[in-house]
Amino acid sequence: MQPATPPASGRLRWSQRDSYAPTAWIDVPEVPRACKLHLLYTLPPSAFFDPFTARPSPPVRDVHVLGPVDLENMPGWATEPRLAAQRETGPRAWWEGDAASYRRPCTGVQCEHTALLLDLAQSGEVRVPLHVRYAHAAPVHTSSEARTMPGALHTLAQRLGTDRALGAWLHRAADAWQRELAPWLATPTTPQALVADAPVAMAVCAAEGPADWDVVDTTAVLPPSHAHWHAPLQALLGARTVYARRMALPSETSAPIPVGDAALAAPVVLVTMAAVWLATLWLSRCVWRAI
């Protein structure tokens, strides 16, 4: 077999794309009954398969996770020695596969590029529940809503030009809003990728496969970032002929996920500590009076 890139066919759509728990819906074409149907979904470091809502249901018969799960970690965890050392040595539940596959080695950022192989009982629309990893704090991006109020105050100040004192006060209020309050009211977001490459439907056939599908080498269906999972993928598919069709991607393949504002980290810590201290003081006084 010669390596080939399968052509685009079928489609992918999202539901709840702007949340932490988006779902990919993939329309998988029909194949001859003699073929075993699979769907390959490659995951970026910013998202992982959500096993808690993903017990296999028709048309999905089983799910194989290629790579460590590490649900709680942020993107970049594999390059941090402390977090990388905390990887578990065996599966905890059904979605993590068998112990042998879970212990397959990966190093550095390779461990964050994982993939799903879904065994399908039939064609149709396949549900792939995902969860977006919590992003690192970033500089705030002031939203247009947060900028609306100071603009309105400046306009009002111009209309009240006859009252110089009030106009000057409104201008100062607008500047203070923009400088101090807008960052607190804004909701900073950052795009988080939901898929690494277009999903690929694969038919493993002992005889003739789908007429309009291409025979491929399995090295062609994984992007370079996921090439280290070729051996386990090949083992799961077996030695028969593989026919493939690549699903068409929608225009949006990322989710606008809220992130913490790095500029507010210190004030938040100080306010939290002050609140805890005051609550402790108040509780101590109440206990002392009760005694």
PDB file of C-alpha atoms in Angstrom:
ATOM      1  CA  MET A   1       0.000   0.000   0.000  1.00  0.00           C
ATOM      2  CA  GLN A   2       1.196   3.500  -0.804  1.00  0.00           C
ATOM      3  CA  PRO A   3       0.719   6.314   1.722  1.00  0.00           C
ATOM      4  CA  ALA A   4      -2.149   8.559   0.741  1.00  0.00           C
ATOM      5  CA  THR A   5      -4.115  11.371   2.281  1.00  0.00           C
ATOM      6  CA  PRO A   6      -7.804  10.441   2.362  1.00  0.00           C
ATOM      7  CA  PRO A   7     -10.101  12.995   0.699  1.00  0.00           C
ATOM      8  CA  ALA A   8     -12.642  14.981   2.685  1.00  0.00           C
ATOM      9  CA  SER A   9     -16.123  13.520   3.069  1.00  0.00           C
ATOM     10  CA  GLY A  10     -18.882  13.644   5.649  1.00  0.00           C
ATOM     11  CA  ARG A  11     -19.015  16.501   8.111  1.00  0.00           C
ATOM     12  CA  LEU A  12     -18.307  17.580  11.671  1.00  0.00           C
ATOM     13  CA  ARG A  13     -20.425  19.957  13.721  1.00  0.00           C
ATOM     14  CA  TRP A  14     -20.290  21.246  17.291  1.00  0.00           C
ATOM     15  CA  SER A  15     -22.772  21.646  20.086  1.00  0.00           C
ATOM     16  CA  GLN A  16     -22.003  23.843  23.116  1.00  0.00           C
ATOM     17  CA  ARG A  17     -18.796  24.944  21.399  1.00  0.00           C
ATOM     18  CA  ASP A  18     -18.358  27.992  23.645  1.00  0.00           C
ATOM     19  CA  SER A  19     -18.410  25.947  26.869  1.00  0.00           C
ATOM     20  CA  TYR A  20     -15.927  23.806  28.765  1.00  0.00           C
ATOM     21  CA  ALA A  21     -17.824  20.696  27.631  1.00  0.00           C
ATOM     22  CA  PRO A  22     -18.302  20.898  23.857  1.00  0.00           C
ATOM     23  CA  THR A  23     -19.452  17.919  21.830  1.00  0.00           C
ATOM     24  CA  ALA A  24     -18.324  16.933  18.352  1.00  0.00           C
ATOM     25  CA  TRP A  25     -20.969  15.333  16.132  1.00  0.00           C
ATOM     26  CA  ILE A  26     -19.492  13.499  13.160  1.00  0.00           C
ATOM     27  CA  ASP A  27     -21.503  12.117  10.266  1.00  0.00           C
ATOM     28  CA  VAL A  28     -19.804   8.865   9.224  1.00  0.00           C
ATOM     29  CA  PRO A  29     -20.668   7.473   5.754  1.00  0.00           C
ATOM     30  CA  GLU A  30     -21.816   3.913   5.132  1.00  0.00           C
ATOM     31  CA  VAL A  31     -19.450   1.038   4.358  1.00  0.00           C
ATOM     32  CA  PRO A  32     -20.016  -2.566   3.214  1.00  0.00           C
ATOM     33  CA  ARG A  33     -21.190  -4.908   5.964  1.00  0.00           C
ATOM     34  CA  ALA A  34     -18.060  -7.020   5.603  1.00  0.00           C
ATOM     35  CA  CYS A  35     -15.916  -4.093   6.778  1.00  0.00           C
ATOM     36  CA  LYS A  36     -15.225  -3.014  10.346  1.00  0.00           C
ATOM     37  CA  LEU A  37     -15.884   0.696  10.753  1.00  0.00           C
ATOM     38  CA  HIS A  38     -13.729   2.992  12.913  1.00  0.00           C
ATOM     39  CA  LEU A  39     -13.408   6.714  13.523  1.00  0.00           C
ATOM     40  CA  LEU A  40     -10.093   8.369  14.377  1.00  0.00           C
ATOM     41  CA  TYR A  41     -10.265  11.659  16.295  1.00  0.00           C
ATOM     42  CA  THR A  42      -6.978  13.410  17.088  1.00  0.00           C
ATOM     43  CA  LEU A  43      -6.961  15.606  20.179  1.00  0.00           C
ATOM     44  CA  PRO A  44      -4.899  18.774  20.710  1.00  0.00           C
ATOM     45  CA  PRO A  45      -3.227  19.488  24.075  1.00  0.00           C
ATOM     46  CA  SER A  46      -6.040  21.912  24.960  1.00  0.00           C
ATOM     47  CA  ALA A  47      -8.825  19.288  24.994  1.00  0.00           C
ATOM     48  CA  PHE A  48      -9.429  15.757  26.207  1.00  0.00           C
ATOM     49  CA  PHE A  49     -12.049  13.084  25.774  1.00  0.00           C
ATOM     50  CA  ASP A  50     -14.742  13.413  28.458  1.00  0.00           C
ATOM     51  CA  PRO A  51     -15.153   9.882  29.795  1.00  0.00           C
ATOM     52  CA  PHE A  52     -17.765  10.740  32.414  1.00  0.00           C
ATOM     53  CA  THR A  53     -20.465  11.349  29.792  1.00  0.00           C
ATOM     54  CA  ALA A  54     -19.167   8.953  27.183  1.00  0.00           C
ATOM     55  CA  ARG A  55     -20.199   5.408  27.937  1.00  0.00           C
ATOM     56  CA  PRO A  56     -20.329   3.774  24.497  1.00  0.00           C
ATOM     57  CA  SER A  57     -23.774   4.061  22.925  1.00  0.00           C
ATOM     58  CA  PRO A  58     -24.888   3.288  19.358  1.00  0.00           C
ATOM     59  CA  PRO A  59     -23.309   3.547  16.926  1.00  0.00           C
ATOM     60  CA  VAL A  60     -20.167   3.508  19.132  1.00  0.00           C
ATOM     61  CA  ARG A  61     -19.216   0.056  20.423  1.00  0.00           C
ATOM     62  CA  ASP A  62     -15.924   0.861  22.124  1.00  0.00           C
ATOM     63  CA  VAL A  63     -13.445   3.708  22.620  1.00  0.00           C
ATOM     64  CA  HIS A  64      -9.659   3.362  22.649  1.00  0.00           C
ATOM     65  CA  VAL A  65      -7.666   6.271  24.089  1.00  0.00           C
ATOM     66  CA  LEU A  66      -4.179   6.530  22.621  1.00  0.00           C
ATOM     67  CA  GLY A  67      -2.148   8.304  25.262  1.00  0.00           C
ATOM     68  CA  PRO A  68      -2.413   9.295  28.916  1.00  0.00           C
ATOM     69  CA  VAL A  69      -5.624  10.894  30.142  1.00  0.00           C
ATOM     70  CA  ASP A  70      -4.393  13.265  32.900  1.00  0.00           C
ATOM     71  CA  LEU A  71      -7.708  15.037  33.172  1.00  0.00           C
ATOM     72  CA  GLU A  72      -6.782  17.668  35.745  1.00  0.00           C
ATOM     73  CA  ASN A  73      -3.701  19.182  34.101  1.00  0.00           C
ATOM     74  CA  MET A  74      -3.429  22.387  32.079  1.00  0.00           C
ATOM     75  CA  PRO A  75      -1.813  22.519  28.622  1.00  0.00           C
ATOM     76  CA  GLY A  76       1.947  22.253  28.966  1.00  0.00           C
ATOM     77  CA  TRP A  77       1.843  19.751  31.836  1.00  0.00           C
ATOM     78  CA  ALA A  78       4.109  17.244  30.065  1.00  0.00           C
ATOM     79  CA  THR A  79       7.038  19.664  30.063  1.00  0.00           C
ATOM     80  CA  GLU A  80       6.789  20.302  33.806  1.00  0.00           C
ATOM     81  CA  PRO A  81       8.795  17.588  35.623  1.00  0.00           C
ATOM     82  CA  ARG A  82       6.604  17.633  38.726  1.00  0.00           C
ATOM     83  CA  LEU A  83       3.386  17.064  36.770  1.00  0.00           C
ATOM     84  CA  ALA A  84       4.891  14.616  34.290  1.00  0.00           C
ATOM     85  CA  ALA A  85       6.177  12.492  37.182  1.00  0.00           C
ATOM     86  CA  GLN A  86       2.646  12.173  38.572  1.00  0.00           C
ATOM     87  CA  ARG A  87       1.380  10.106  35.639  1.00  0.00           C
ATOM     88  CA  GLU A  88      -0.341   6.985  36.841  1.00  0.00           C
ATOM     89  CA  THR A  89       1.090   3.586  35.938  1.00  0.00           C
ATOM     90  CA  GLY A  90      -2.185   1.893  35.106  1.00  0.00           C
ATOM     91  CA  PRO A  91      -5.759   2.531  34.004  1.00  0.00           C
ATOM     92  CA  ARG A  92      -8.361   3.647  36.514  1.00  0.00           C
ATOM     93  CA  ALA A  93     -11.539   2.988  34.551  1.00  0.00           C
ATOM     94  CA  TRP A  94     -12.944   1.711  31.281  1.00  0.00           C
ATOM     95  CA  TRP A  95     -11.928   4.683  29.137  1.00  0.00           C
ATOM     96  CA  GLU A  96      -8.194   4.290  29.773  1.00  0.00           C
ATOM     97  CA  GLY A  97      -7.872   0.961  27.988  1.00  0.00           C
ATOM     98  CA  ASP A  98      -5.725  -1.971  29.043  1.00  0.00           C
ATOM     99  CA  ALA A  99      -2.613  -1.616  31.181  1.00  0.00           C
ATOM    100  CA  ALA A 100      -0.257  -2.541  28.346  1.00  0.00           C
ATOM    101  CA  SER A 101      -1.468   0.262  26.081  1.00  0.00           C
ATOM    102  CA  TYR A 102      -1.512   2.764  28.933  1.00  0.00           C
ATOM    103  CA  ARG A 103       2.172   2.168  29.667  1.00  0.00           C
ATOM    104  CA  ARG A 104       3.315   2.784  26.112  1.00  0.00           C
ATOM    105  CA  PRO A 105       6.101   5.341  26.369  1.00  0.00           C
ATOM    106  CA  CYS A 106       5.811   8.942  25.302  1.00  0.00           C
ATOM    107  CA  THR A 107       8.108  11.776  26.244  1.00  0.00           C
ATOM    108  CA  GLY A 108       7.735  15.525  26.580  1.00  0.00           C
ATOM    109  CA  VAL A 109       5.050  17.253  24.570  1.00  0.00           C
ATOM    110  CA  GLN A 110       4.254  13.992  22.752  1.00  0.00           C
ATOM    111  CA  CYS A 111       2.251  12.917  25.799  1.00  0.00           C
ATOM    112  CA  GLU A 112      -0.138  15.841  25.337  1.00  0.00           C
ATOM    113  CA  HIS A 113      -1.027  14.924  21.741  1.00  0.00           C
ATOM    114  CA  THR A 114      -3.493  12.064  22.155  1.00  0.00           C
ATOM    115  CA  ALA A 115      -6.056  10.399  19.920  1.00  0.00           C
ATOM    116  CA  LEU A 116      -9.289   8.422  20.049  1.00  0.00           C
ATOM    117  CA  LEU A 117     -10.145   5.368  18.013  1.00  0.00           C
ATOM    118  CA  LEU A 118     -13.862   4.654  18.124  1.00  0.00           C
ATOM    119  CA  ASP A 119     -15.135   1.240  17.064  1.00  0.00           C
ATOM    120  CA  LEU A 120     -18.479   1.721  15.306  1.00  0.00           C
ATOM    121  CA  ALA A 121     -21.269  -0.795  14.880  1.00  0.00           C
ATOM    122  CA  GLN A 122     -22.710   1.102  11.924  1.00  0.00           C
ATOM    123  CA  SER A 123     -22.597   4.393  10.077  1.00  0.00           C
ATOM    124  CA  GLY A 124     -24.470   7.484  11.214  1.00  0.00           C
ATOM    125  CA  GLU A 125     -23.850  10.478  13.436  1.00  0.00           C
ATOM    126  CA  VAL A 126     -21.238   9.783  16.101  1.00  0.00           C
ATOM    127  CA  ARG A 127     -21.090  11.744  19.351  1.00  0.00           C
ATOM    128  CA  VAL A 128     -17.651  12.592  20.769  1.00  0.00           C
ATOM    129  CA  PRO A 129     -17.935  14.424  24.128  1.00  0.00           C
ATOM    130  CA  LEU A 130     -14.939  16.602  24.941  1.00  0.00           C
ATOM    131  CA  HIS A 131     -13.717  18.741  27.794  1.00  0.00           C
ATOM    132  CA  VAL A 132     -11.490  21.777  27.379  1.00  0.00           C
ATOM    133  CA  ARG A 133      -8.540  22.040  29.729  1.00  0.00           C
ATOM    134  CA  TYR A 134      -8.402  25.066  31.989  1.00  0.00           C
ATOM    135  CA  ALA A 135      -6.081  27.602  30.400  1.00  0.00           C
ATOM    136  CA  HIS A 136      -3.236  29.437  32.082  1.00  0.00           C
ATOM    137  CA  ALA A 137      -3.900  33.002  33.188  1.00  0.00           C
ATOM    138  CA  ALA A 138      -3.296  35.611  30.496  1.00  0.00           C
ATOM    139  CA  PRO A 139      -3.374  39.416  30.168  1.00  0.00           C
ATOM    140  CA  VAL A 140      -6.950  40.668  30.157  1.00  0.00           C
ATOM    141  CA  HIS A 141      -8.721  41.453  26.884  1.00  0.00           C
ATOM    142  CA  THR A 142     -11.277  44.165  27.633  1.00  0.00           C
ATOM    143  CA  SER A 143     -14.617  43.311  26.080  1.00  0.00           C
ATOM    144  CA  SER A 144     -16.630  45.766  23.987  1.00  0.00           C
ATOM    145  CA  GLU A 145     -19.325  45.778  26.674  1.00  0.00           C
ATOM    146  CA  ALA A 146     -16.836  47.003  29.252  1.00  0.00           C
ATOM    147  CA  ARG A 147     -15.829  49.849  26.939  1.00  0.00           C
ATOM    148  CA  THR A 148     -19.401  51.009  26.348  1.00  0.00           C
ATOM    149  CA  MET A 149     -19.880  52.819  29.650  1.00  0.00           C
ATOM    150  CA  PRO A 150     -16.889  55.218  29.464  1.00  0.00           C
ATOM    151  CA  GLY A 151     -17.870  56.168  25.905  1.00  0.00           C
ATOM    152  CA  ALA A 152     -21.384  56.965  27.076  1.00  0.00           C
ATOM    153  CA  LEU A 153     -20.022  59.062  29.947  1.00  0.00           C
ATOM    154  CA  HIS A 154     -17.795  61.091  27.602  1.00  0.00           C
ATOM    155  CA  THR A 155     -20.752  61.709  25.267  1.00  0.00           C
ATOM    156  CA  LEU A 156     -22.919  62.822  28.169  1.00  0.00           C
ATOM    157  CA  ALA A 157     -20.163  65.149  29.376  1.00  0.00           C
ATOM    158  CA  GLN A 158     -20.007  66.810  25.950  1.00  0.00           C
ATOM    159  CA  ARG A 159     -23.766  67.330  25.919  1.00  0.00           C
ATOM    160  CA  LEU A 160     -23.580  68.906  29.366  1.00  0.00           C
ATOM    161  CA  GLY A 161     -20.858  71.307  28.305  1.00  0.00           C
ATOM    162  CA  THR A 162     -22.643  74.248  29.919  1.00  0.00           C
ATOM    163  CA  ASP A 163     -22.032  72.696  33.329  1.00  0.00           C
ATOM    164  CA  ARG A 164     -18.247  72.545  33.383  1.00  0.00           C
ATOM    165  CA  ALA A 165     -18.002  71.040  36.855  1.00  0.00           C
ATOM    166  CA  LEU A 166     -20.379  68.179  36.052  1.00  0.00           C
ATOM    167  CA  GLY A 167     -18.759  67.629  32.651  1.00  0.00           C
ATOM    168  CA  ALA A 168     -15.286  67.414  34.183  1.00  0.00           C
ATOM    169  CA  TRP A 169     -16.568  64.977  36.798  1.00  0.00           C
ATOM    170  CA  LEU A 170     -18.091  62.748  34.106  1.00  0.00           C
ATOM    171  CA  HIS A 171     -14.845  62.768  32.125  1.00  0.00           C
ATOM    172  CA  ARG A 172     -12.928  61.718  35.241  1.00  0.00           C
ATOM    173  CA  ALA A 173     -15.506  59.012  35.966  1.00  0.00           C
ATOM    174  CA  ALA A 174     -15.151  57.671  32.421  1.00  0.00           C
ATOM    175  CA  ASP A 175     -11.364  57.573  32.698  1.00  0.00           C
ATOM    176  CA  ALA A 176     -11.571  55.828  36.070  1.00  0.00           C
ATOM    177  CA  TRP A 177     -14.007  53.273  34.643  1.00  0.00           C
ATOM    178  CA  GLN A 178     -11.701  52.494  31.745  1.00  0.00           C
ATOM    179  CA  ARG A 179      -8.620  52.300  33.943  1.00  0.00           C
ATOM    180  CA  GLU A 180      -9.925  50.545  37.054  1.00  0.00           C
ATOM    181  CA  LEU A 181     -13.332  48.933  36.547  1.00  0.00           C
ATOM    182  CA  ALA A 182     -13.314  47.732  32.940  1.00  0.00           C
ATOM    183  CA  PRO A 183     -10.676  45.024  33.540  1.00  0.00           C
ATOM    184  CA  TRP A 184     -12.745  43.650  36.419  1.00  0.00           C
ATOM    185  CA  LEU A 185     -15.976  43.574  34.395  1.00  0.00           C
ATOM    186  CA  ALA A 186     -14.469  42.216  31.191  1.00  0.00           C
ATOM    187  CA  THR A 187     -14.442  38.492  30.484  1.00  0.00           C
ATOM    188  CA  PRO A 188     -11.072  37.591  28.962  1.00  0.00           C
ATOM    189  CA  THR A 189     -11.140  34.642  26.588  1.00  0.00           C
ATOM    190  CA  THR A 190      -8.599  32.717  24.584  1.00  0.00           C
ATOM    191  CA  PRO A 191      -9.252  30.315  21.684  1.00  0.00           C
ATOM    192  CA  GLN A 192      -8.705  26.674  22.628  1.00  0.00           C
ATOM    193  CA  ALA A 193      -8.430  24.109  19.828  1.00  0.00           C
ATOM    194  CA  LEU A 194     -10.978  21.279  19.910  1.00  0.00           C
ATOM    195  CA  VAL A 195      -9.489  19.036  17.231  1.00  0.00           C
ATOM    196  CA  ALA A 196      -5.918  18.545  16.011  1.00  0.00           C
ATOM    197  CA  ASP A 197      -6.770  17.388  12.497  1.00  0.00           C
ATOM    198  CA  ALA A 198      -9.861  16.421  10.545  1.00  0.00           C
ATOM    199  CA  PRO A 199     -11.396  13.183  11.891  1.00  0.00           C
ATOM    200  CA  VAL A 200     -10.907  10.152   9.666  1.00  0.00           C
ATOM    201  CA  ALA A 201     -13.434   7.378   9.087  1.00  0.00           C
ATOM    202  CA  MET A 202     -11.698   4.071   8.403  1.00  0.00           C
ATOM    203  CA  ALA A 203     -13.080   0.818   7.060  1.00  0.00           C
ATOM    204  CA  VAL A 204     -10.975  -2.292   7.690  1.00  0.00           C
ATOM    205  CA  CYS A 205     -11.972  -4.835   5.079  1.00  0.00           C
ATOM    206  CA  ALA A 206     -10.996  -8.428   4.340  1.00  0.00           C
ATOM    207  CA  ALA A 207     -12.395  -8.138   0.820  1.00  0.00           C
ATOM    208  CA  GLU A 208     -13.422  -5.185  -1.307  1.00  0.00           C
ATOM    209  CA  GLY A 209     -13.988  -1.914   0.525  1.00  0.00           C
ATOM    210  CA  PRO A 210     -16.124   1.157  -0.198  1.00  0.00           C
ATOM    211  CA  ALA A 211     -15.870   2.118  -3.851  1.00  0.00           C
ATOM    212  CA  ASP A 212     -15.301   5.836  -3.257  1.00  0.00           C
ATOM    213  CA  TRP A 213     -12.844   5.444  -0.353  1.00  0.00           C
ATOM    214  CA  ASP A 214      -9.067   5.349  -0.737  1.00  0.00           C
ATOM    215  CA  VAL A 215      -6.741   2.594   0.388  1.00  0.00           C
ATOM    216  CA  VAL A 216      -4.271   4.170   2.802  1.00  0.00           C
ATOM    217  CA  ASP A 217      -1.246   3.387   4.860  1.00  0.00           C
ATOM    218  CA  THR A 218      -2.129   4.157   8.471  1.00  0.00           C
ATOM    219  CA  THR A 219       0.853   6.515   8.676  1.00  0.00           C
ATOM    220  CA  ALA A 220      -1.148   8.877   6.448  1.00  0.00           C
ATOM    221  CA  VAL A 221      -4.096   9.290   8.801  1.00  0.00           C
ATOM    222  CA  LEU A 222      -2.151  10.689  11.762  1.00  0.00           C
ATOM    223  CA  PRO A 223      -0.805  14.264  11.693  1.00  0.00           C
ATOM    224  CA  PRO A 224       2.931  14.696  12.436  1.00  0.00           C
ATOM    225  CA  SER A 225       2.154  15.772  16.008  1.00  0.00           C
ATOM    226  CA  HIS A 226       0.510  12.371  16.642  1.00  0.00           C
ATOM    227  CA  ALA A 227       2.821  10.137  14.592  1.00  0.00           C
ATOM    228  CA  HIS A 228       4.161   8.460  17.752  1.00  0.00           C
ATOM    229  CA  TRP A 229       0.798   6.672  18.123  1.00  0.00           C
ATOM    230  CA  HIS A 230       1.072   4.898  14.782  1.00  0.00           C
ATOM    231  CA  ALA A 231       2.174   1.545  16.233  1.00  0.00           C
ATOM    232  CA  PRO A 232      -0.707   1.195  18.729  1.00  0.00           C
ATOM    233  CA  LEU A 233      -3.159   2.427  16.094  1.00  0.00           C
ATOM    234  CA  GLN A 234      -1.944  -0.193  13.635  1.00  0.00           C
ATOM    235  CA  ALA A 235      -2.225  -2.873  16.314  1.00  0.00           C
ATOM    236  CA  LEU A 236      -5.854  -1.937  16.981  1.00  0.00           C
ATOM    237  CA  LEU A 237      -6.773  -1.899  13.287  1.00  0.00           C
ATOM    238  CA  GLY A 238      -5.071  -5.186  12.435  1.00  0.00           C
ATOM    239  CA  ALA A 239      -3.305  -6.280   9.277  1.00  0.00           C
ATOM    240  CA  ARG A 240      -6.190  -6.006   6.819  1.00  0.00           C
ATOM    241  CA  THR A 241      -6.645  -3.383   4.121  1.00  0.00           C
ATOM    242  CA  VAL A 242      -7.629   0.047   5.456  1.00  0.00           C
ATOM    243  CA  TYR A 243      -9.911   2.353   3.478  1.00  0.00           C
ATOM    244  CA  ALA A 244     -10.265   5.921   4.708  1.00  0.00           C
ATOM    245  CA  ARG A 245     -12.348   9.057   4.324  1.00  0.00           C
ATOM    246  CA  ARG A 246     -11.466  12.352   5.982  1.00  0.00           C
ATOM    247  CA  MET A 247     -14.339  14.339   7.495  1.00  0.00           C
ATOM    248  CA  ALA A 248     -14.835  17.960   6.443  1.00  0.00           C
ATOM    249  CA  LEU A 249     -14.038  20.450   9.209  1.00  0.00           C
ATOM    250  CA  PRO A 250     -16.376  23.340  10.068  1.00  0.00           C
ATOM    251  CA  SER A 251     -15.185  26.932   9.821  1.00  0.00           C
ATOM    252  CA  GLU A 252     -14.633  27.097  13.588  1.00  0.00           C
ATOM    253  CA  THR A 253     -12.423  24.491  15.244  1.00  0.00           C
ATOM    254  CA  SER A 254     -11.697  26.255  18.542  1.00  0.00           C
ATOM    255  CA  ALA A 255     -13.685  27.420  21.551  1.00  0.00           C
ATOM    256  CA  PRO A 256     -13.537  30.893  23.173  1.00  0.00           C
ATOM    257  CA  ILE A 257     -12.781  29.806  26.724  1.00  0.00           C
ATOM    258  CA  PRO A 258     -12.603  32.261  29.663  1.00  0.00           C
ATOM    259  CA  VAL A 259      -9.189  32.594  31.257  1.00  0.00           C
ATOM    260  CA  GLY A 260      -7.962  34.185  34.443  1.00  0.00           C
ATOM    261  CA  ASP A 261      -6.483  37.661  34.235  1.00  0.00           C
ATOM    262  CA  ALA A 262      -2.822  37.470  35.206  1.00  0.00           C
ATOM    263  CA  ALA A 263      -2.833  41.181  36.071  1.00  0.00           C
ATOM    264  CA  LEU A 264      -5.414  40.557  38.789  1.00  0.00           C
ATOM    265  CA  ALA A 265      -3.625  37.629  40.426  1.00  0.00           C
ATOM    266  CA  ALA A 266      -1.990  39.676  43.191  1.00  0.00           C
ATOM    267  CA  PRO A 267      -5.109  41.741  44.074  1.00  0.00           C
ATOM    268  CA  VAL A 268      -7.249  38.606  44.175  1.00  0.00           C
ATOM    269  CA  VAL A 269      -4.798  36.870  46.510  1.00  0.00           C
ATOM    270  CA  LEU A 270      -4.628  39.905  48.809  1.00  0.00           C
ATOM    271  CA  VAL A 271      -8.406  40.340  48.906  1.00  0.00           C
ATOM    272  CA  THR A 272      -8.884  36.626  49.589  1.00  0.00           C
ATOM    273  CA  MET A 273      -6.357  36.655  52.424  1.00  0.00           C
ATOM    274  CA  ALA A 274      -7.957  39.761  53.920  1.00  0.00           C
ATOM    275  CA  ALA A 275     -11.417  38.188  53.726  1.00  0.00           C
ATOM    276  CA  VAL A 276     -10.181  35.008  55.407  1.00  0.00           C
ATOM    277  CA  TRP A 277      -8.445  37.024  58.128  1.00  0.00           C
ATOM    278  CA  LEU A 278     -11.554  39.121  58.814  1.00  0.00           C
ATOM    279  CA  ALA A 279     -13.789  36.046  58.862  1.00  0.00           C
ATOM    280  CA  THR A 280     -11.413  34.329  61.291  1.00  0.00           C
ATOM    281  CA  LEU A 281     -11.345  37.400  63.522  1.00  0.00           C
ATOM    282  CA  TRP A 282     -15.138  37.671  63.513  1.00  0.00           C
ATOM    283  CA  LEU A 283     -15.558  33.969  64.292  1.00  0.00           C
ATOM    284  CA  SER A 284     -13.016  34.181  67.119  1.00  0.00           C
ATOM    285  CA  ARG A 285     -14.874  37.104  68.682  1.00  0.00           C
ATOM    286  CA  CYS A 286     -18.170  35.225  68.451  1.00  0.00           C
ATOM    287  CA  VAL A 287     -16.658  32.166  70.127  1.00  0.00           C
ATOM    288  CA  TRP A 288     -15.014  34.307  72.827  1.00  0.00           C
ATOM    289  CA  ARG A 289     -18.300  36.043  73.627  1.00  0.00           C
ATOM    290  CA  ALA A 290     -20.117  32.718  73.775  1.00  0.00           C
ATOM    291  CA  ILE A 291     -17.628  31.470  76.347  1.00  0.00           C
TER     292      ILE A 291
END
